[in-house]
């Protein structure tokens, strides 16, 4: 593969990078929303609900992500009711399926992470809120949420890195993300090693930028005095 | 102001922590709850603040009466109404470590009393100046000494203008000079019209601050009366033992 060829393929690779990042951002946002809701629900002390959440995390964490993606992509089309529901707008595209699979997967891990973090906050800090007359809702949004965000950010960086790399599985269901493009380039040029090497470097670069962004936001959060 | 506990009982699992505790407190009283650790002092304070819910008995504060015997759940007791009037300074202070001193002070008044942020900041500054900590206003709790953190915890409670303020073992982490400081603060609170209930096992401190004293052992009130009578002329053998051993 000479340099001219690379120029020719550059827009394709850039597009792949864009799709990879889009997959990651969408999955992170949806996964974060889902896991926040599930974490909040898990503290309602309603036993059947806690069992369902436990079962959910058990299944999500116990099965391979690839299986989950295939099940959602190939499985959902088998059901008439799904094809007629609004969910089909997302499920008919490989992109939608990947985002759903990744966010479900991420939330399965994050619920466990967030629950642990909430439990790591000393009981006395909750007691202090209550003893000052706060309701539970006031306690959560005025004190505990900001506390949680601060302790969650460092451990959540793992999740971001894992999601970024997991997006590569989308290439197995026709998505032309960075990995999909790489596969295409390999079959077009037969330059297996350089293409994979290039893809690896790009993933590394994206991750590096995320880590940088992360440490910047951490600094911002710790020095911010509202 | 009227504050009364009637026959408070509390069990954790098999063990009964509080047995039929009754007491009556008047305005400007400084009540010392004395007893060994594990005697139920802290649990009693938590029950008064409704952080623990007694199994039976009544709490009466002004016109509010909560009867725990026929209480369906804690929500029907409307705990925030009682808690707004009763502040608590915890043994470990329990300041919120991620918030500045100022934020620690203004969160509850803004959200619970619904006062404006500007008013809350003015009030916080007045309190901090009174406690000599105004220069630490934008610092974090961890930057302060134990005594400083305690004064912030007291200020945080005072921001809510409670009628009664509970202190759980306020001297346990302090040196003798700081202990004197705390007695001075507590006495000032009472002369400002507040009622103070303070749990302690330090007799010198109790003798210094309190005008009323209650001696608790194994969750039971053994002696209850004026601090001077109880702490200098104990009637029961149990209290005599306690006073000579501490």
XYZ file of C-alpha atoms in Angstrom:
472
model
C 0.000 0.000 0.000
C 1.658 3.229 -1.097
C 0.996 6.742 0.059
C -1.352 7.655 -2.775
C -3.563 4.756 -1.932
C -3.707 5.932 1.670
C -4.871 9.369 0.514
C -7.581 7.699 -1.447
C -8.842 5.784 1.550
C -8.436 8.596 4.107
C -12.052 9.892 3.909
C -13.288 6.352 4.445
C -11.118 5.943 7.533
C -12.188 9.327 8.891
C -15.797 8.369 8.405
C -15.093 5.156 10.291
C -13.542 7.115 13.143
C -16.591 9.372 13.206
C -18.966 6.379 13.427
C -16.858 4.794 16.164
C -16.997 7.982 18.219
C -20.717 8.402 17.548
C -21.346 4.815 18.694
C -19.302 5.421 21.815
C -20.959 8.718 22.747
C -24.503 7.440 22.125
C -23.868 4.253 24.093
C -22.236 6.132 26.959
C -25.075 8.635 27.249
C -27.793 5.978 27.063
C -25.861 3.595 29.292
C -25.320 6.327 31.880
C -29.008 7.273 31.888
C -30.085 3.667 32.169
C -27.619 2.815 34.917
C -28.516 5.959 36.902
C -32.184 5.031 36.815
C -31.466 1.402 37.724
C -29.149 2.451 40.559
C -31.783 4.815 41.959
C -34.435 2.085 41.682
C -32.190 -0.418 43.418
C -32.132 1.782 46.525
C -35.923 1.810 46.859
C -35.594 -1.317 49.014
C -38.343 -3.056 47.054
C -37.307 -6.698 47.009
C -38.841 -7.936 43.695
C -37.308 -4.941 41.916
C -33.911 -5.610 43.487
C -34.116 -9.208 42.327
C -34.911 -8.118 38.766
C -31.971 -5.708 38.770
C -29.695 -8.387 40.181
C -30.854 -10.839 37.492
C -30.290 -8.166 34.842
C -26.711 -7.490 35.930
C -26.125 -11.233 36.274
C -27.227 -11.949 32.702
C -25.554 -8.889 31.157
C -22.254 -9.499 32.913
C -22.405 -13.234 32.417
C -22.801 -13.320 28.639
C -20.413 -12.145 25.903
C -21.120 -8.761 24.365
C -20.917 -10.308 20.906
C -23.749 -12.699 21.768
C -25.805 -9.783 23.047
C -25.221 -7.806 19.850
C -26.151 -10.780 17.644
C -29.241 -11.536 19.721
C -30.457 -7.963 19.417
C -29.568 -7.609 15.738
C -30.743 -10.973 14.414
C -33.191 -11.797 17.196
C -35.327 -8.686 17.270
C -36.424 -9.031 13.640
C -37.972 -12.423 14.425
C -40.787 -10.909 16.448
C -43.768 -9.376 14.731
C -44.609 -7.210 17.761
C -41.123 -5.667 17.853
C -41.225 -4.902 14.145
C -44.516 -3.081 14.646
C -43.420 -1.141 17.732
C -41.524 2.171 17.860
C -38.414 0.243 18.942
C -38.070 -0.961 15.366
C -36.814 2.505 14.355
C -33.678 1.745 16.348
C -33.525 -1.997 15.882
C -33.798 -2.028 12.103
C -30.376 -0.419 11.753
C -27.128 -2.006 12.821
C -26.142 1.292 14.418
C -29.245 1.324 16.633
C -28.722 -2.299 17.619
C -25.113 -1.698 18.561
C -26.003 1.356 20.649
C -28.740 -0.607 22.436
C -26.479 -3.592 23.056
C -23.580 -1.437 24.262
C -25.711 0.703 26.546
C -27.437 -2.327 28.046
C -24.045 -3.942 28.532
C -22.513 -0.827 30.039
C -25.454 -0.297 32.392
C -25.118 -3.861 33.654
C -21.604 -3.100 34.852
C -22.280 0.483 35.920
C -25.201 -0.368 38.198
C -22.855 -2.550 40.201
C -20.169 0.156 40.169
C -22.540 2.960 41.185
C -24.190 0.910 43.912
C -20.782 0.240 45.387
C -19.871 3.919 45.226
C -23.096 5.014 46.919
C -22.470 2.472 49.657
C -18.914 3.773 50.085
C -20.259 7.168 51.170
C -20.268 7.096 54.984
C -23.746 6.757 56.503
C -23.017 9.824 58.640
C -23.121 12.091 55.595
C -26.645 10.895 54.843
C -27.579 11.270 58.512
C -26.259 14.837 58.476
C -28.575 15.681 55.571
C -31.580 14.112 57.261
C -30.852 15.664 60.642
C -30.883 19.098 59.005
C -34.437 18.432 57.861
C -33.770 17.551 54.229
C -36.143 15.180 52.508
C -34.550 12.221 50.751
C -34.942 13.917 47.374
C -33.378 17.157 48.634
C -30.566 15.093 50.134
C -29.850 13.404 46.814
C -29.803 16.449 44.563
C -28.265 18.970 46.921
C -25.486 16.901 48.473
C -25.190 13.252 47.489
C -25.314 13.577 43.696
C -22.326 15.930 43.516
C -20.492 13.700 45.979
C -21.222 10.678 43.816
C -20.125 12.370 40.596
C -16.791 13.246 42.150
C -16.044 9.720 43.293
C -17.517 8.132 40.169
C -15.462 9.996 37.563
C -12.148 8.210 38.144
C -13.687 4.730 38.112
C -15.998 5.584 35.238
C -13.000 6.223 32.967
C -12.622 2.435 32.769
C -16.104 2.173 31.373
C -15.369 4.814 28.720
C -12.250 2.999 27.559
C -14.021 -0.349 27.475
C -16.985 1.023 25.510
C -14.672 2.632 22.956
C -12.992 -0.674 22.272
C -16.258 -2.612 22.354
C -17.639 -0.512 19.495
C -15.335 -2.499 17.226
C -17.774 -5.397 17.532
C -20.282 -3.334 15.521
C -18.267 -4.246 12.426
C -19.688 -7.771 12.744
C -23.160 -6.482 11.967
C -22.328 -4.496 8.820
C -21.416 -1.180 10.500
C -18.569 0.658 8.777
C -17.004 1.931 11.960
C -13.227 2.115 12.300
C -12.986 -1.666 12.570
C -15.442 -2.186 9.684
C -13.404 0.128 7.487
C -10.225 -1.673 8.507
C -11.710 -4.999 7.489
C -12.735 -3.499 4.167
C -9.248 -2.070 3.624
C -7.692 -5.420 4.401
C -9.811 -7.164 1.800
C -9.197 -4.389 -0.711
C -5.434 -4.071 -0.283
C -4.399 -7.390 1.304
C -2.175 -5.312 3.612
C -3.426 -6.992 6.755
C -0.714 -5.973 9.169
C -0.409 -2.256 8.243
C -4.181 -1.830 8.290
C -4.618 -3.455 11.690
C -1.636 -1.519 12.995
C -3.164 1.724 11.762
C -6.530 0.872 13.339
C -4.842 0.037 16.642
C -2.999 3.353 16.571
C -6.197 5.280 15.920
C -7.999 3.544 18.804
C -5.019 4.355 21.000
C -5.082 7.974 19.892
C -8.801 8.330 20.625
C -8.288 6.774 24.032
C -5.379 9.107 24.707
C -7.562 12.107 23.880
C -10.313 10.790 26.160
C -7.869 10.346 29.035
C -6.612 13.911 28.496
C -10.158 15.230 28.430
C -10.799 13.275 31.560
C -7.932 14.645 33.575
C -8.871 18.148 32.439
C -12.464 17.704 33.591
C -11.256 16.213 36.866
C -9.072 19.254 37.486
C -11.994 21.492 36.640
C -14.313 19.662 39.017
C -11.876 19.674 41.908
C -11.017 23.347 41.579
C -14.523 24.535 40.818
C -15.973 26.389 43.761
C -19.591 27.158 43.163
C -40.968 25.607 74.242
C -42.005 22.213 75.482
C -40.018 19.057 74.889
C -40.786 15.720 76.372
C -39.960 12.069 75.868
C -42.361 9.483 77.247
C -41.445 5.827 77.734
C -39.123 5.525 74.758
C -38.193 1.921 73.933
C -35.781 0.784 71.272
C -34.544 -2.681 70.410
C -31.909 -3.705 67.889
C -32.527 -7.346 67.090
C -32.604 -9.152 70.424
C -31.024 -6.469 72.589
C -33.048 -3.704 74.117
C -31.007 -0.506 73.841
C -33.443 1.909 75.467
C -35.875 0.940 78.219
C -38.753 3.239 79.075
C -36.795 6.462 78.826
C -38.779 9.511 79.888
C -37.510 13.019 80.271
C -38.700 16.570 80.192
C -36.630 19.519 79.111
C -37.214 23.243 79.548
C -36.049 26.132 77.449
C -32.397 27.105 77.974
C -31.688 23.852 79.793
C -28.354 22.216 79.218
C -28.958 18.549 79.820
C -26.007 16.209 80.167
C -26.670 12.605 79.246
C -23.997 10.666 81.055
C -23.174 7.006 80.980
C -20.597 4.532 79.780
C -20.139 3.961 76.086
C -22.717 1.468 74.963
C -25.224 2.644 77.556
C -27.569 3.990 74.872
C -26.741 7.712 74.960
C -26.079 8.034 71.240
C -29.095 5.920 70.324
C -31.263 8.146 72.502
C -29.987 11.255 70.702
C -30.607 9.594 67.343
C -34.127 8.723 68.457
C -34.766 12.344 69.421
C -33.621 13.373 65.945
C -35.655 10.524 64.415
C -32.600 9.071 62.719
C -33.612 5.970 64.633
C -37.279 5.278 65.150
C -38.213 4.103 68.636
C -40.389 0.989 68.901
C -42.771 2.650 71.303
C -43.199 5.816 73.325
C -43.918 9.449 72.497
C -41.991 12.524 71.533
C -43.670 15.830 72.229
C -42.222 19.039 70.826
C -44.392 22.128 71.214
C -47.685 21.194 69.496
C -46.297 18.184 67.672
C -46.755 14.803 69.268
C -45.484 11.607 67.721
C -46.691 8.368 69.233
C -44.423 5.596 68.010
C -46.641 2.766 69.284
C -49.237 3.230 66.580
C -47.004 4.512 63.841
C -47.540 2.895 60.440
C -44.292 4.142 58.973
C -41.750 6.868 59.478
C -43.309 9.041 56.782
C -46.538 9.423 58.730
C -44.467 10.867 61.582
C -43.368 13.676 59.247
C -39.797 13.534 60.541
C -38.589 16.651 58.730
C -40.848 18.874 60.846
C -39.216 17.631 64.048
C -35.743 17.639 62.543
C -36.055 21.262 61.430
C -36.498 22.209 65.081
C -33.920 19.814 66.503
C -30.357 20.115 65.281
C -27.653 17.575 65.858
C -23.880 17.861 66.060
C -22.459 14.412 65.462
C -19.515 12.903 67.256
C -17.659 12.577 63.927
C -19.143 15.893 62.699
C -20.143 14.348 59.345
C -19.359 17.427 57.292
C -19.682 16.889 53.548
C -16.064 16.592 52.443
C -16.596 17.557 48.794
C -18.267 20.865 49.589
C -16.592 24.038 50.803
C -17.214 25.310 54.317
C -19.636 27.874 52.896
C -21.537 25.252 50.903
C -21.688 23.017 53.948
C -23.424 25.830 55.809
C -25.858 27.063 53.173
C -27.156 23.846 51.576
C -29.799 23.005 54.165
C -31.166 26.544 54.721
C -31.516 27.070 50.967
C -33.216 23.760 50.264
C -35.171 23.209 53.474
C -35.960 26.706 54.756
C -36.121 28.060 51.173
C -34.193 31.223 51.982
C -32.283 32.903 49.167
C -28.655 32.076 48.540
C -27.617 35.671 49.260
C -29.320 35.683 52.660
C -27.831 32.302 53.488
C -24.330 33.519 52.611
C -24.715 36.614 54.801
C -25.893 34.484 57.694
C -23.096 31.972 57.177
C -20.508 34.750 57.210
C -21.866 36.136 60.475
C -21.680 32.696 62.093
C -18.213 31.979 60.748
C -16.979 35.351 62.010
C -18.422 34.525 65.426
C -16.501 31.242 65.463
C -13.325 32.875 64.127
C -13.340 30.838 60.906
C -14.313 33.464 58.354
C -10.962 33.153 56.560
C -11.672 29.452 55.951
C -14.974 30.131 54.195
C -13.798 28.774 50.826
C -11.690 25.996 52.292
C -12.710 22.372 52.597
C -13.536 20.582 55.852
C -10.410 18.421 55.645
C -8.240 21.546 55.848
C -9.491 22.280 59.364
C -8.436 20.844 62.719
C -10.849 18.685 64.710
C -11.937 21.685 66.745
C -12.455 23.754 63.609
C -14.509 21.020 61.985
C -16.632 20.802 65.092
C -17.329 24.525 65.044
C -18.348 24.229 61.387
C -20.656 21.359 62.318
C -22.167 23.529 65.062
C -22.519 26.453 62.647
C -24.164 24.198 60.055
C -26.736 23.168 62.645
C -27.265 26.766 63.833
C -27.995 27.877 60.277
C -31.325 26.046 60.662
C -32.251 27.999 63.826
C -33.137 24.924 65.853
C -34.926 25.141 69.188
C -33.018 22.193 70.535
C -29.487 21.223 69.652
C -28.096 17.775 70.360
C -24.396 17.131 70.870
C -23.108 13.584 70.651
C -19.877 13.252 72.636
C -18.597 16.715 71.656
C -15.392 16.463 73.670
C -14.244 13.021 72.589
C -11.782 14.298 69.983
C -10.632 17.463 71.740
C -7.790 18.473 74.008
C -8.592 20.158 77.372
C -8.321 23.689 75.979
C -10.666 22.914 73.098
C -13.021 21.260 75.570
C -13.263 24.563 77.445
C -13.987 26.286 74.133
C -16.855 23.902 73.487
C -18.321 24.425 76.965
C -18.222 28.154 76.316
C -19.998 27.735 72.974
C -22.645 25.477 74.515
C -23.278 27.904 77.369
C -23.623 30.750 74.885
C -26.173 28.756 72.902
C -28.264 28.277 76.034
C -28.069 31.950 76.946
C -29.194 32.739 73.385
C -32.372 30.808 74.199
C -31.559 27.402 72.821
C -31.951 24.125 74.629
C -28.985 21.776 74.573
C -28.843 18.053 75.172
C -25.314 16.757 75.279
C -24.140 13.197 75.688
C -20.787 12.754 77.354
C -18.806 10.480 79.588
C -16.538 13.280 80.773
C -17.714 14.274 84.191
C -15.655 17.471 84.416
C -17.179 18.685 81.214
C -20.689 17.725 82.356
C -20.173 19.504 85.684
C -18.972 22.569 83.839
C -21.775 22.977 81.293
C -24.905 21.234 82.475
C -27.698 22.409 84.740
C -29.555 19.116 84.362
C -28.123 15.625 84.211
C -29.418 12.202 83.383
C -27.417 9.095 84.134
C -28.151 6.160 81.866
C -26.979 2.613 82.300
C -27.923 -0.348 80.068
C -30.556 1.819 78.405
C -32.301 2.776 81.622
C -32.472 6.116 83.404
C -30.831 5.561 86.775
C -30.810 9.140 88.023
C -32.405 12.254 86.632
C -32.335 15.732 88.156
C -30.287 18.864 88.653
C -26.723 18.507 87.507
C -25.309 19.733 90.790
C -27.208 17.130 92.840
C -26.485 14.285 90.496
C -22.872 14.922 89.645
C -21.730 15.879 93.149
C -24.100 13.935 95.401
C -25.107 10.740 93.634
C -27.812 8.752 95.393
C -27.369 5.371 93.735
C -24.445 3.024 94.037
C -24.279 2.673 90.226
C -23.713 6.389 89.705
C -21.203 6.547 92.559
C -19.232 3.770 90.868
C -19.409 5.548 87.548
C -18.251 8.883 88.967
C -15.318 7.364 90.835
C -14.208 5.251 87.879
C -14.264 7.949 85.215
